[in-house]
Every structure is written in structure tokens, then in C-alpha cells.
Coordinates of C-alpha atoms in Angstrom, one line a residue:
Chain A
M1 CA -36.0 -77.2 11.7
N2 CA -32.1 -77.9 11.6
N3 CA -30.3 -76.0 9.9
L4 CA -27.1 -77.1 8.2
L5 CA -26.0 -73.0 7.9
T6 CA -27.3 -69.8 9.7
V7 CA -26.1 -66.4 9.1
E8 CA -27.3 -63.9 11.3
K9 CA -27.1 -60.2 10.7
V10 CA -24.0 -60.3 8.8
R11 CA -21.9 -57.3 7.5
V12 CA -18.6 -57.7 4.7
C13 CA -17.3 -54.4 4.7
Y14 CA -14.2 -53.5 1.9
G15 CA -13.1 -50.0 3.5
E16 CA -15.9 -47.6 2.9
L17 CA -17.9 -50.1 1.0
E18 CA -20.5 -51.9 3.0
A19 CA -20.9 -54.8 1.0
V20 CA -23.1 -57.3 2.7
R21 CA -25.5 -55.4 4.8
G22 CA -27.3 -57.0 7.8
V23 CA -27.9 -60.3 5.9
S24 CA -29.5 -63.0 7.4
L25 CA -30.4 -66.5 6.4
S26 CA -30.6 -70.0 6.9
L27 CA -29.9 -73.7 5.3
A28 CA -30.7 -76.8 5.9
A29 CA -29.5 -80.5 5.3
G30 CA -29.8 -81.7 1.4
E31 CA -31.5 -78.2 0.4
T32 CA -30.8 -75.9 -2.2
L33 CA -30.4 -71.7 -1.7
G34 CA -30.4 -69.7 -4.6
L35 CA -28.9 -66.4 -4.0
V36 CA -30.1 -63.8 -7.0
G37 CA -29.1 -60.6 -7.8
E38 CA -26.4 -58.3 -10.2
S39 CA -22.6 -58.0 -10.3
G40 CA -22.2 -55.8 -7.1
C41 CA -24.5 -57.0 -5.5
G42 CA -22.4 -59.0 -2.2
K43 CA -23.6 -62.0 -3.2
S44 CA -20.2 -63.5 -4.5
S45 CA -19.0 -61.6 -1.0
L46 CA -21.6 -63.4 0.9
G47 CA -20.4 -67.0 -0.4
R48 CA -17.0 -66.3 0.1
A49 CA -17.8 -64.9 3.7
I50 CA -20.2 -68.1 4.8
L51 CA -16.8 -70.0 3.2
A52 CA -14.7 -68.1 5.9
L53 CA -13.2 -66.7 2.6
E54 CA -14.0 -63.2 3.7
R55 CA -13.8 -61.9 7.4
I56 CA -17.1 -60.5 8.4
A57 CA -17.7 -56.9 9.9
S58 CA -20.1 -58.2 12.6
G59 CA -22.8 -60.6 12.8
K60 CA -22.6 -64.6 13.4
I61 CA -22.1 -67.7 11.0
E62 CA -22.5 -70.9 12.6
F63 CA -22.5 -74.2 10.8
N64 CA -23.2 -77.6 12.2
G65 CA -23.4 -75.4 15.5
T66 CA -20.0 -74.5 15.5
V67 CA -19.2 -69.9 14.4
V68 CA -17.1 -70.3 11.9
S69 CA -15.4 -66.3 12.4
S70 CA -14.0 -67.5 15.2
L71 CA -12.6 -70.8 13.6
K72 CA -8.3 -70.9 13.2
G73 CA -6.0 -73.4 12.6
A74 CA -7.1 -76.9 12.8
A75 CA -10.5 -76.3 13.3
L76 CA -10.7 -74.1 10.0
K77 CA -9.0 -76.5 8.3
Q78 CA -11.7 -79.5 9.0
F79 CA -14.4 -76.7 8.5
R80 CA -13.0 -76.1 4.7
R81 CA -13.5 -80.1 4.0
Q82 CA -17.4 -79.1 5.1
A83 CA -18.0 -76.6 3.4
Q84 CA -16.1 -76.0 -0.6
M85 CA -17.0 -73.7 -3.5
V86 CA -17.7 -74.1 -7.6
F87 CA -16.8 -71.4 -8.9
Q88 CA -17.5 -69.3 -12.3
D89 CA -15.1 -69.5 -13.8
P90 CA -13.0 -73.0 -14.5
F91 CA -10.3 -72.5 -16.4
G92 CA -9.4 -69.5 -14.2
S93 CA -9.9 -71.4 -10.8
L94 CA -7.3 -74.2 -12.3
N95 CA -3.9 -74.4 -12.3
P96 CA -2.5 -74.8 -15.6
R97 CA 0.7 -76.1 -14.9
L98 CA -1.3 -78.9 -13.3
S99 CA -2.6 -82.0 -14.4
V100 CA -5.8 -82.2 -13.4
G101 CA -5.7 -85.2 -11.4
A102 CA -2.7 -83.8 -9.6
A103 CA -5.2 -81.3 -8.9
I104 CA -7.9 -83.2 -6.9
E105 CA -4.8 -85.0 -5.9
E106 CA -3.2 -81.8 -4.0
V107 CA -6.4 -81.1 -2.3
L108 CA -6.6 -85.0 -0.5
F109 CA -3.0 -84.6 -0.2
V110 CA -3.2 -81.2 1.9
H111 CA -6.1 -82.7 3.7
G112 CA -4.0 -85.5 4.2
I113 CA -7.1 -88.1 3.6
G114 CA -6.1 -91.6 0.8
G115 CA -3.8 -92.3 2.7
S116 CA -1.1 -93.5 -0.3
R117 CA -0.4 -91.5 -3.3
A118 CA -2.2 -94.9 -5.4
A119 CA -5.1 -94.5 -3.1
R120 CA -5.8 -90.5 -3.8
R121 CA -5.6 -91.1 -7.4
E122 CA -8.1 -93.6 -7.0
R123 CA -10.3 -91.5 -5.0
A124 CA -9.5 -88.7 -7.9
A125 CA -10.6 -91.9 -10.7
A126 CA -13.6 -92.2 -8.7
L127 CA -14.6 -88.5 -8.6
F128 CA -14.1 -88.4 -11.8
E129 CA -16.4 -91.2 -13.2
D130 CA -19.2 -89.7 -10.7
V131 CA -18.9 -86.3 -12.4
G132 CA -19.1 -88.1 -16.0
L133 CA -15.4 -87.3 -16.8
E134 CA -12.9 -90.6 -18.4
P135 CA -10.5 -91.3 -15.4
D136 CA -7.9 -91.7 -18.0
W137 CA -8.1 -88.0 -18.9
L138 CA -6.9 -86.7 -15.0
S139 CA -2.8 -86.9 -16.5
R140 CA -4.3 -83.9 -19.1
Y141 CA -3.9 -80.6 -18.3
P142 CA -7.0 -77.8 -17.9
H143 CA -6.6 -76.5 -21.2
E144 CA -7.4 -80.1 -22.9
F145 CA -11.0 -79.8 -21.9
S146 CA -14.0 -77.7 -22.6
G147 CA -15.8 -75.2 -20.7
G148 CA -18.1 -77.9 -19.5
Q149 CA -15.8 -80.5 -18.6
R150 CA -13.5 -78.0 -16.6
Q151 CA -16.9 -77.4 -14.7
R152 CA -16.8 -81.3 -13.9
I153 CA -14.0 -81.2 -13.2
G154 CA -14.0 -77.6 -10.7
I155 CA -17.3 -80.5 -9.5
A156 CA -14.7 -82.8 -8.7
R157 CA -12.7 -81.5 -6.7
A158 CA -15.4 -79.8 -4.7
L159 CA -16.8 -83.0 -3.8
S160 CA -13.4 -84.8 -2.8
L161 CA -13.4 -83.4 0.7
E162 CA -17.2 -84.9 0.9
P163 CA -18.1 -81.7 1.5
K164 CA -21.5 -81.0 3.4
L165 CA -22.5 -77.9 1.5
L166 CA -21.4 -76.5 -1.6
V167 CA -20.9 -73.0 -2.0
A168 CA -21.5 -72.3 -6.1
D169 CA -20.4 -68.7 -7.8
E170 CA -22.3 -68.9 -11.5
P171 CA -21.5 -71.8 -11.8
V172 CA -23.0 -72.6 -15.0
S173 CA -22.8 -68.4 -16.5
A174 CA -20.2 -69.1 -18.3
L175 CA -21.6 -72.4 -20.8
D176 CA -23.3 -72.9 -22.7
V177 CA -27.3 -73.5 -22.9
S178 CA -27.0 -77.3 -23.4
V179 CA -24.0 -77.7 -21.5
Q180 CA -25.5 -75.5 -18.7
A181 CA -28.4 -78.1 -18.2
D182 CA -26.0 -81.1 -18.2
I183 CA -23.9 -78.6 -15.6
I184 CA -27.6 -78.2 -14.0
Q185 CA -28.4 -81.9 -14.3
L186 CA -24.8 -83.4 -12.6
L187 CA -25.5 -80.8 -9.4
K188 CA -29.2 -82.8 -9.0
R189 CA -28.1 -85.9 -9.0
I190 CA -24.9 -85.3 -6.7
Q191 CA -26.7 -83.9 -4.7
R192 CA -29.2 -86.6 -4.3
D193 CA -26.7 -89.4 -3.9
R194 CA -24.9 -87.2 -1.3
G195 CA -27.5 -85.4 0.7
L196 CA -25.8 -82.2 0.0
A197 CA -26.8 -78.7 0.7
Y198 CA -26.3 -76.0 -2.3
L199 CA -26.1 -72.1 -1.9
F200 CA -26.8 -71.6 -5.4
V201 CA -25.4 -68.0 -6.0
G202 CA -26.6 -66.7 -9.8
H203 CA -28.3 -63.5 -11.5
D204 CA -30.4 -65.6 -14.0
L205 CA -34.1 -66.8 -12.5
A206 CA -34.8 -69.5 -14.2
V207 CA -31.3 -71.0 -14.0
V208 CA -31.6 -70.2 -10.4
R209 CA -35.3 -71.9 -10.5
E210 CA -34.3 -74.8 -11.7
M211 CA -31.7 -75.4 -9.1
S212 CA -33.2 -74.2 -5.8
N213 CA -35.6 -75.4 -3.4
R214 CA -35.5 -71.8 -1.9
I215 CA -34.9 -68.2 -3.2
A216 CA -33.4 -65.0 -1.3
V217 CA -33.5 -61.7 -4.0
M218 CA -30.5 -59.6 -2.6
Y219 CA -30.0 -56.3 -4.3
K220 CA -27.4 -53.6 -2.8
G221 CA -26.2 -55.7 0.2
E222 CA -29.6 -56.5 1.4
I223 CA -32.2 -59.6 1.3
V224 CA -35.2 -58.1 -0.5
E225 CA -37.6 -61.2 -0.3
T226 CA -37.1 -64.5 0.5
G227 CA -39.7 -67.7 -0.4
T228 CA -40.0 -70.5 -2.0
T229 CA -38.5 -70.9 -5.5
D230 CA -42.4 -70.9 -6.3
Q231 CA -43.1 -68.0 -4.7
V232 CA -40.7 -65.7 -5.5
C233 CA -40.5 -66.8 -9.0
D234 CA -44.7 -67.2 -9.9
N235 CA -45.7 -64.5 -7.6
P236 CA -42.8 -61.5 -6.5
Q237 CA -43.4 -59.0 -4.3
H238 CA -40.5 -57.2 -3.9
A239 CA -39.9 -54.8 -6.7
Y240 CA -36.6 -55.5 -7.6
T241 CA -37.5 -59.3 -7.7
Q242 CA -40.3 -57.7 -10.6
K243 CA -37.3 -56.2 -12.2
L244 CA -35.2 -59.2 -12.4
L245 CA -37.6 -61.3 -13.3
S246 CA -39.1 -58.7 -16.0
A247 CA -35.1 -58.8 -17.9
V248 CA -34.6 -62.8 -18.2
P249 CA -35.4 -62.8 -21.8
D250 CA -37.8 -66.1 -21.5
I251 CA -39.2 -67.7 -24.7
D252 CA -42.5 -68.1 -23.5
K253 CA -42.6 -64.5 -22.9
A254 CA -42.4 -63.5 -25.7
F255 CA -45.1 -65.3 -27.9
A256 CA -47.3 -64.6 -24.8
Q257 CA -47.4 -61.0 -26.3
Chain B
M1 CA -38.6 -52.2 -42.0
T2 CA -37.4 -53.7 -45.3
T3 CA -37.4 -51.6 -48.3
Q4 CA -36.2 -54.1 -50.9
P5 CA -37.2 -57.5 -49.3
E6 CA -36.3 -59.3 -52.6
Q7 CA -32.8 -58.0 -52.3
P8 CA -30.5 -58.8 -49.4
L9 CA -28.0 -57.1 -48.0
V10 CA -25.9 -59.7 -47.4
D11 CA -25.9 -63.3 -49.3
V12 CA -24.0 -66.5 -48.3
Q13 CA -23.9 -68.9 -50.4
S14 CA -22.3 -72.2 -49.7
L15 CA -19.7 -71.0 -47.4
S16 CA -17.1 -73.4 -45.9
V17 CA -13.9 -72.4 -43.4
H18 CA -11.6 -75.3 -42.8
F19 CA -9.1 -75.5 -39.9
G20 CA -6.4 -78.3 -39.9
S21 CA -4.6 -80.5 -42.1
V22 CA -6.2 -80.1 -45.7
A23 CA -6.0 -84.1 -45.9
E24 CA -8.2 -84.1 -42.8
P25 CA -9.8 -80.7 -42.6
V26 CA -12.0 -80.1 -39.7
R27 CA -15.0 -78.8 -41.2
A28 CA -15.8 -75.7 -38.9
V29 CA -18.1 -74.4 -41.7
D30 CA -19.7 -77.0 -44.1
G31 CA -21.2 -75.1 -46.8
V32 CA -23.7 -72.7 -45.5
D33 CA -26.1 -70.6 -46.6
F34 CA -27.7 -67.2 -45.1
Q35 CA -28.9 -64.2 -46.2
I36 CA -29.4 -61.1 -43.8
F37 CA -32.2 -58.6 -45.3
S38 CA -32.1 -54.7 -44.5
G39 CA -32.9 -53.5 -41.3
E40 CA -33.7 -57.6 -39.7
I41 CA -32.5 -59.2 -37.1
V42 CA -31.3 -62.1 -37.9
A43 CA -30.4 -65.1 -34.7
L44 CA -27.7 -67.5 -35.6
V45 CA -27.6 -69.8 -32.8
G46 CA -25.9 -72.8 -31.8
E47 CA -23.0 -74.1 -29.1
S48 CA -19.6 -73.5 -28.9
G49 CA -18.1 -75.2 -32.1
S50 CA -21.2 -75.3 -33.9
G51 CA -18.9 -73.0 -36.4
K52 CA -21.4 -69.9 -35.8
S53 CA -18.8 -67.2 -35.3
I54 CA -16.0 -68.2 -37.8
S55 CA -19.0 -67.7 -40.3
A56 CA -20.0 -64.4 -38.9
L57 CA -16.8 -63.8 -39.4
A58 CA -16.4 -64.8 -42.9
L59 CA -18.4 -62.3 -43.4
A60 CA -15.4 -59.2 -43.8
K61 CA -13.0 -62.1 -44.4
L62 CA -11.7 -62.1 -41.2
V63 CA -10.6 -65.7 -40.5
P64 CA -7.8 -66.4 -38.8
E65 CA -5.6 -67.2 -41.4
P66 CA -3.2 -69.6 -41.8
A67 CA -5.1 -71.9 -39.2
G68 CA -8.3 -71.2 -40.9
R69 CA -9.2 -71.3 -44.6
I70 CA -12.0 -70.3 -46.5
V71 CA -12.2 -73.3 -49.3
G72 CA -15.4 -72.2 -50.5
G73 CA -18.9 -70.4 -51.2
S74 CA -19.2 -67.3 -51.7
V75 CA -20.4 -63.9 -49.6
R76 CA -21.8 -61.3 -51.1
F77 CA -23.1 -57.5 -50.5
Q78 CA -25.6 -55.8 -51.7
S79 CA -25.1 -51.9 -52.4
L80 CA -27.4 -50.2 -50.2
E81 CA -28.8 -46.9 -52.2
K82 CA -27.8 -45.1 -49.4
Q83 CA -24.5 -43.5 -50.8
K84 CA -21.0 -43.1 -49.1
G85 CA -19.4 -40.8 -50.9
A86 CA -17.1 -42.2 -53.6
G87 CA -15.9 -45.3 -52.6
S88 CA -19.7 -46.0 -53.3
A89 CA -19.6 -47.3 -56.8
C90 CA -17.2 -50.3 -55.9
F91 CA -19.6 -51.8 -53.5
Q92 CA -22.5 -52.7 -56.3
G93 CA -22.8 -56.5 -55.3
L94 CA -19.7 -56.5 -53.5
E95 CA -18.2 -59.9 -53.5
V96 CA -16.2 -60.3 -50.4
L97 CA -14.1 -63.0 -50.1
K98 CA -12.2 -62.1 -54.0
L99 CA -11.6 -58.7 -52.5
K100 CA -7.5 -57.2 -51.7
S101 CA -6.6 -56.6 -48.3
S102 CA -7.0 -52.5 -49.2
E103 CA -11.1 -52.8 -50.3
L104 CA -11.3 -55.1 -47.3
R105 CA -10.1 -52.4 -45.4
K106 CA -13.4 -50.4 -46.7
L107 CA -15.5 -53.1 -46.1
R108 CA -14.8 -53.8 -42.3
G109 CA -16.3 -50.8 -40.2
A110 CA -17.6 -49.3 -42.8
R111 CA -20.6 -51.4 -44.5
I112 CA -19.5 -54.5 -41.5
A113 CA -19.0 -54.3 -37.7
Y114 CA -18.6 -56.1 -34.7
I115 CA -18.4 -56.1 -31.2
F116 CA -18.0 -59.3 -28.8
Q117 CA -18.4 -61.2 -26.1
E118 CA -16.0 -59.9 -23.4
P119 CA -15.8 -55.8 -24.0
A120 CA -12.9 -55.5 -21.8
T121 CA -11.2 -57.7 -24.0
S122 CA -11.9 -56.1 -26.8
L123 CA -11.0 -51.8 -25.6
N124 CA -7.6 -51.5 -25.0
P125 CA -6.9 -51.0 -21.5
V126 CA -3.9 -47.9 -21.7
F127 CA -6.3 -45.8 -24.4
T128 CA -9.2 -43.7 -23.3
I129 CA -12.2 -44.6 -24.9
G130 CA -13.2 -41.4 -26.5
W131 CA -9.4 -42.0 -28.7
Q132 CA -10.3 -45.6 -29.2
I133 CA -13.7 -44.9 -30.9
G134 CA -12.1 -42.2 -32.3
E135 CA -9.7 -43.8 -34.0
A136 CA -11.9 -45.1 -36.7
I137 CA -13.2 -41.5 -37.7
R138 CA -10.3 -40.4 -37.9
L139 CA -9.4 -43.3 -40.4
H140 CA -12.0 -44.0 -41.9
R141 CA -14.2 -40.3 -42.2
K142 CA -11.5 -37.5 -42.9
G143 CA -12.7 -34.4 -42.6
V144 CA -15.5 -35.0 -39.2
H145 CA -15.1 -33.2 -36.1
V146 CA -13.7 -36.3 -34.3
K147 CA -14.3 -35.0 -30.4
Q148 CA -17.6 -33.9 -31.9
E149 CA -18.9 -37.3 -33.4
V150 CA -17.5 -39.2 -30.7
E151 CA -20.2 -37.9 -28.4
K152 CA -22.6 -37.9 -30.0
L153 CA -22.2 -41.5 -31.0
L154 CA -21.5 -41.9 -27.1
T155 CA -25.1 -40.9 -26.5
S156 CA -26.6 -42.7 -29.1
V157 CA -26.0 -45.9 -27.1
G158 CA -27.1 -44.2 -24.1
L159 CA -24.3 -42.7 -22.1
P160 CA -25.4 -41.0 -19.5
D161 CA -22.5 -37.9 -19.3
P162 CA -20.5 -39.1 -22.6
A163 CA -18.3 -36.3 -22.2
R164 CA -16.9 -38.1 -18.9
A165 CA -16.9 -41.7 -21.0
A166 CA -15.1 -40.5 -23.6
Q167 CA -12.6 -39.8 -21.4
A168 CA -12.4 -42.2 -18.9
Y169 CA -10.4 -45.6 -19.7
P170 CA -12.4 -49.3 -20.1
H171 CA -11.1 -50.3 -16.4
E172 CA -13.1 -47.0 -15.1
L173 CA -16.4 -48.5 -17.3
S174 CA -18.6 -51.3 -15.6
G175 CA -19.5 -54.5 -17.9
G176 CA -22.5 -53.1 -19.2
M177 CA -21.1 -49.2 -20.1
Q178 CA -17.9 -51.3 -21.6
Q179 CA -20.5 -52.7 -24.5
R180 CA -22.3 -49.9 -25.4
A181 CA -18.6 -48.2 -26.1
M182 CA -18.1 -50.9 -28.1
I183 CA -21.1 -50.7 -29.8
A184 CA -20.5 -46.8 -30.5
M185 CA -17.1 -48.0 -31.8
A186 CA -18.7 -49.9 -34.3
L187 CA -21.4 -47.5 -35.2
A188 CA -18.3 -44.9 -36.0
C189 CA -18.4 -45.6 -39.6
N190 CA -22.3 -45.8 -39.8
P191 CA -21.9 -49.7 -40.8
D192 CA -25.1 -51.7 -42.5
L193 CA -24.3 -54.2 -40.9
L194 CA -23.7 -54.6 -37.1
V195 CA -22.9 -58.6 -36.0
A196 CA -23.2 -59.1 -33.2
D197 CA -21.0 -62.2 -31.4
E198 CA -22.6 -63.2 -27.6
P199 CA -22.8 -59.4 -26.6
T200 CA -24.9 -60.3 -23.6
T201 CA -23.6 -63.2 -22.4
A202 CA -21.0 -62.0 -20.0
L203 CA -23.8 -59.0 -18.6
D204 CA -26.0 -59.2 -16.1
V205 CA -29.5 -60.4 -16.8
T206 CA -31.2 -56.3 -16.3
V207 CA -28.2 -55.3 -18.1
Q208 CA -28.4 -57.5 -20.9
K209 CA -31.9 -56.2 -20.9
Q210 CA -30.5 -53.2 -21.6
I211 CA -28.0 -54.1 -24.6
L212 CA -30.9 -56.0 -26.2
D213 CA -32.7 -53.5 -26.1
L214 CA -30.3 -50.6 -27.7
L215 CA -30.0 -53.1 -30.4
V216 CA -33.4 -53.2 -31.6
E217 CA -33.7 -49.7 -30.9
L218 CA -30.3 -48.9 -33.0
R219 CA -32.0 -51.1 -35.6
K220 CA -35.4 -49.0 -35.7
T221 CA -33.4 -45.5 -35.6
R222 CA -30.2 -46.4 -38.1
G223 CA -31.5 -49.5 -40.3
L224 CA -29.2 -50.8 -38.9
S225 CA -29.6 -54.8 -39.7
I226 CA -27.9 -57.4 -37.0
L227 CA -26.4 -60.7 -37.1
L228 CA -27.1 -61.5 -33.7
I229 CA -25.0 -64.4 -32.6
T230 CA -25.7 -66.5 -29.3
H231 CA -26.6 -69.5 -27.8
N232 CA -29.3 -68.3 -26.2
L233 CA -32.8 -69.0 -27.4
G234 CA -34.3 -66.4 -25.0
I235 CA -33.1 -64.2 -26.4
V236 CA -33.0 -65.2 -29.6
A237 CA -37.0 -65.3 -28.8
N238 CA -37.4 -61.8 -28.1
V239 CA -35.3 -60.0 -30.3
A240 CA -34.6 -61.4 -33.6
D241 CA -37.1 -61.7 -37.2
R242 CA -35.6 -65.0 -38.3
V243 CA -33.2 -67.2 -36.9
Y244 CA -30.4 -69.6 -38.0
V245 CA -30.4 -73.0 -36.3
M246 CA -26.2 -74.5 -36.7
N247 CA -24.9 -77.1 -35.8
N248 CA -21.6 -79.3 -36.6
G249 CA -21.0 -76.7 -39.7
K250 CA -24.2 -76.3 -40.6
I251 CA -27.4 -75.2 -40.8
V252 CA -29.7 -77.7 -40.1
E253 CA -32.7 -75.2 -39.6
S254 CA -34.1 -71.9 -40.5
G255 CA -37.3 -69.6 -40.6
D256 CA -38.6 -66.5 -38.9
T257 CA -38.5 -67.0 -35.5
R258 CA -41.9 -68.0 -34.2
T259 CA -42.4 -70.8 -36.2
V260 CA -38.8 -72.5 -35.7
L261 CA -39.2 -72.0 -32.1
L262 CA -43.0 -72.8 -31.5
T263 CA -42.5 -76.3 -34.2
P264 CA -39.6 -76.7 -34.3
Q265 CA -38.6 -79.6 -37.2
H266 CA -35.0 -80.7 -36.7
D267 CA -34.1 -83.1 -33.4
Y268 CA -30.6 -80.4 -32.5
T269 CA -33.1 -77.7 -32.7
K270 CA -35.0 -79.7 -29.5
K271 CA -32.4 -80.3 -27.7
L272 CA -31.5 -76.9 -27.8
L273 CA -35.0 -75.5 -26.7
K274 CA -35.4 -78.0 -23.9
A275 CA -31.6 -76.8 -22.2
V276 CA -33.4 -73.2 -22.1
P277 CA -34.7 -72.7 -18.0
R278 CA -37.9 -71.6 -18.4
L279 CA -38.6 -69.0 -16.1
H280 CA -42.4 -70.4 -15.5
K281 CA -43.4 -74.2 -15.5
T282 CA -46.0 -75.2 -18.4
A283 CA -46.8 -78.6 -17.4

């Protein structure tokens, strides 16, 4: 299989603390890999390392045949066009003093896409439409939107550079259940339309299950179990995966007793 | 569990809370009835903006004024057999919405306490956990040995090293430990009702389970009644005895948890249920 992303024995350290301890994984184009674990397990550090937002202590990250950790300058910028991030807290990741249109246009401007200002504006409007927002709202500011709308804005911004990979770090954890379901549907539709690959980072296996083709379970900096979504959720092998599964407040489980 | 099932601990009748202008108000809570019986865990379910948090705040007349106005209805607290010293007489069948601020101060903390979604923002970063829990004891429970009581409370919420936790500042504790400390603070004056507003939304699933287990345990050990506000029906299914489903300021469906979740009648309840991600696919 031709992998879009290959992670080999990657370690991320913060001083003495080894947050990611020799993790290997791979991701094919158009595929979703769920990365599950608790706060502090290293899943976000790994996600950030994959996007070259975190320096790796050792190991190798390869994206589309290029080694990410060695990238600098223009090549790094080129890589960033292809691999983007969606954050948990869309409000925290939007500049409150910038209209949301400007926030998207800025990305295009920095990367020299879209040509003229008018063309960039047009592109932002198209992106807005694609994520289910009214293009008229581009002149509004982040505080004028609901949590779910802000996450749509975050997704639109991440899509603006037409990446091949989206790292989504707990993108729905801060949202209401029904909004959560809408955003999950949106992410799935966008994946179908654009053939994007997702690294979907989360702590709730029920949510990760909805999204993923395969799941990797991370615990204390290491991946303790990987498999297809059904394997991991229906027949977990590792004790920690079993613990995670039993912690999910599941409706069916509650009434099965 | 319930000693007097016919007499609710809290009886809310046609409660209405409006925001915005008087001429064109936003009816955040629009004629809501609900009851909480002693020792019961009741869930109030709905999405952001459904009015569930505002309804819960109205129980202690905590609706932010003047932005919001309680425009009608009643919130009646029954007095329990449980004697609370000299003050107990004035709590006989208390009409909360008619209380003066001095009386409200006695109600808040002593009869009803709140915990919220984000423990870090509810805790004051510049005081120790012990000081903050002790504050309520110093104000409301004269003559109690504060340090001992604080450690007792911290033990009861499952903090492994209560003496150390008491001396810690909020940032030195994990999210789960912070929420435990908040619960300890809420219990400081031995309330009858704990309102838990999305208490685990900011927490990991494994920590969430621990906190929910703790709430269930406190109901058992203390006979605490709990109003649990959440948008997660999975939590409701696992924890609550009864559930009220709220949408656009109105309660659209209510009943015992099993009945409501297994045989939902209202479209909105069905929609909420459909949105819940399931762990195992059932055809």
C-alpha cells in the first residue's frame, strides 16, 4: 500500500519528559486513522509532530515521500499547504479582532494563492459554502458565531490550502452532541469530496469510531493497540483499550444490564 | 431511596425566564415544570441555548440580572426532617423566588450547591484549594474546625492525599482532581441538592466515569439529590433516575430514564438520541 504518511519510531521530548515514546504508524490517502487516548498520553504531541509543529527527538516522519523533520523554509511552507490542522477550541484558534473572512483570506495571502483580493474573497466564500455557512457571514467576527459554526470556520480555514492531510485534534469534544453529529457528517462528506486523509485525535472511542477506518490506541506515549475500527471496538485486546471502552457512557450498555 | 416520594425536595412550577427587551423578550425558559425528589438523580437534557442552565440557576435565584428576568412561576423547596439547627424553621416550604437576599444567602450553599463544567474557571487561582473550601465553612458553619473539615471533605470526594490537596493551588491539580475539589466545596455546607451543570464535559472519558461514579456514590452515602445538566444522553442513561428533555425553553418530554430513552415520544428526543455516537453498531 502506498502511504501518504509514515511515522517511524518517533519520540517527542519536553526536557526530561518523553511524551511520545517511539511511535510508528501509517496513513493511506483518503483514509481516517483514529488516535485515541487520555489527556497526557501524547496524542496531541504526536499530531503536532506530524505537522512539524513539534520537534522530534528521534525517528522519522515521511509525508508523500519527503522527510518532514528535515524540511525548512520554502519546502516547509509547501508541506504546510498539504497538511493542516483543526483544533479542539475553534474560538481559541481564531483571532477575535479579525473578521472570519479575513482569517481565511490571510492564509491564502500568506501562501500566495488566489491572486487578487477579490479572488481570495471569492475563494473564501466558496469555502464557507462548502462547510455549510452563509458567504454573507464572512465579514462577521468569531464571537458572533456559535461553537459549531466556529468549528466549521476552522475547517474552512484548514481546507483553504487544499491539503491532503487534516490532523483534527478533538474537533468535536467541545460541542453539543447534535452539533457533534453535524460536524462529523461534514468531515465525512468533505473527505468523500476531496479524498482527504484524516488523523482524528480524540478521547471518546464512540466518537472516534464514527469517523475512523482504523484506530490506534495510545497510552503513556506508546501505541498499545492498532486495528480496524471494528476490531478495536468490538474485540479489544489490550487492557487499556478495554478500560477506555468501558468508560464510555454508552446508552446500549446502560440498558443491557 | 426516597423517604417521602409524594413530596418533592424541589418543586418548580411554570418557571419563565426572559432575556433582552421587555417588548420582544427571548424566552429562555418558557413555563417549565419539574420536580426533584430527595435522594434522586434527575437529568435535565438539552442543547446549548435550550434553557437548561438558566432553569437550574433559577433554583437559587441566580439568574444573571438585569440581563435576565424571572418573569413568572415558583420554585418551592421543601424542608426536610433533617434538622439544620436554628435556621431550619424558616426553610419550611420555602418559596425561593420571594426570598430576600439575606435569606438567599442562607439557601445557597446550605440547601443547594452548584458545580460547573470548567472547574479551573470556578476555582480562584490565587488561593489554595483548602482555603477555598474552608471559606464556605467559615461563613456558614461557625464553630467547626475548618482544617479538619476540609480534609474530611477532600477525603469524601476521593482525593488520595487530602492534606496535600488542601495546600495545593488549583493549577497544581489535574482536571479531574479540580472537579473533585469543586464537589468538596459544594458539599462543604452539606446541601440537600447538588446542581451539576455539565460537570464532566471538559474531562476525559475515563476521568468522566470516575466523577460520575463519585456523584452516584455521594447520592448513596449522603442522600444527596442531584440535578444533572448535560447534553450527553449516554451519561443520562448510566446515571439518572429520571430525565427531563428541554428544547427552546420548554420541557418537551419527561419520565423515568429507561422509558424516555428506550421509547422516546417527542421528535426532539429522538433527534438527540440519534446524534449520540454508539459504541457498538446495532442494525
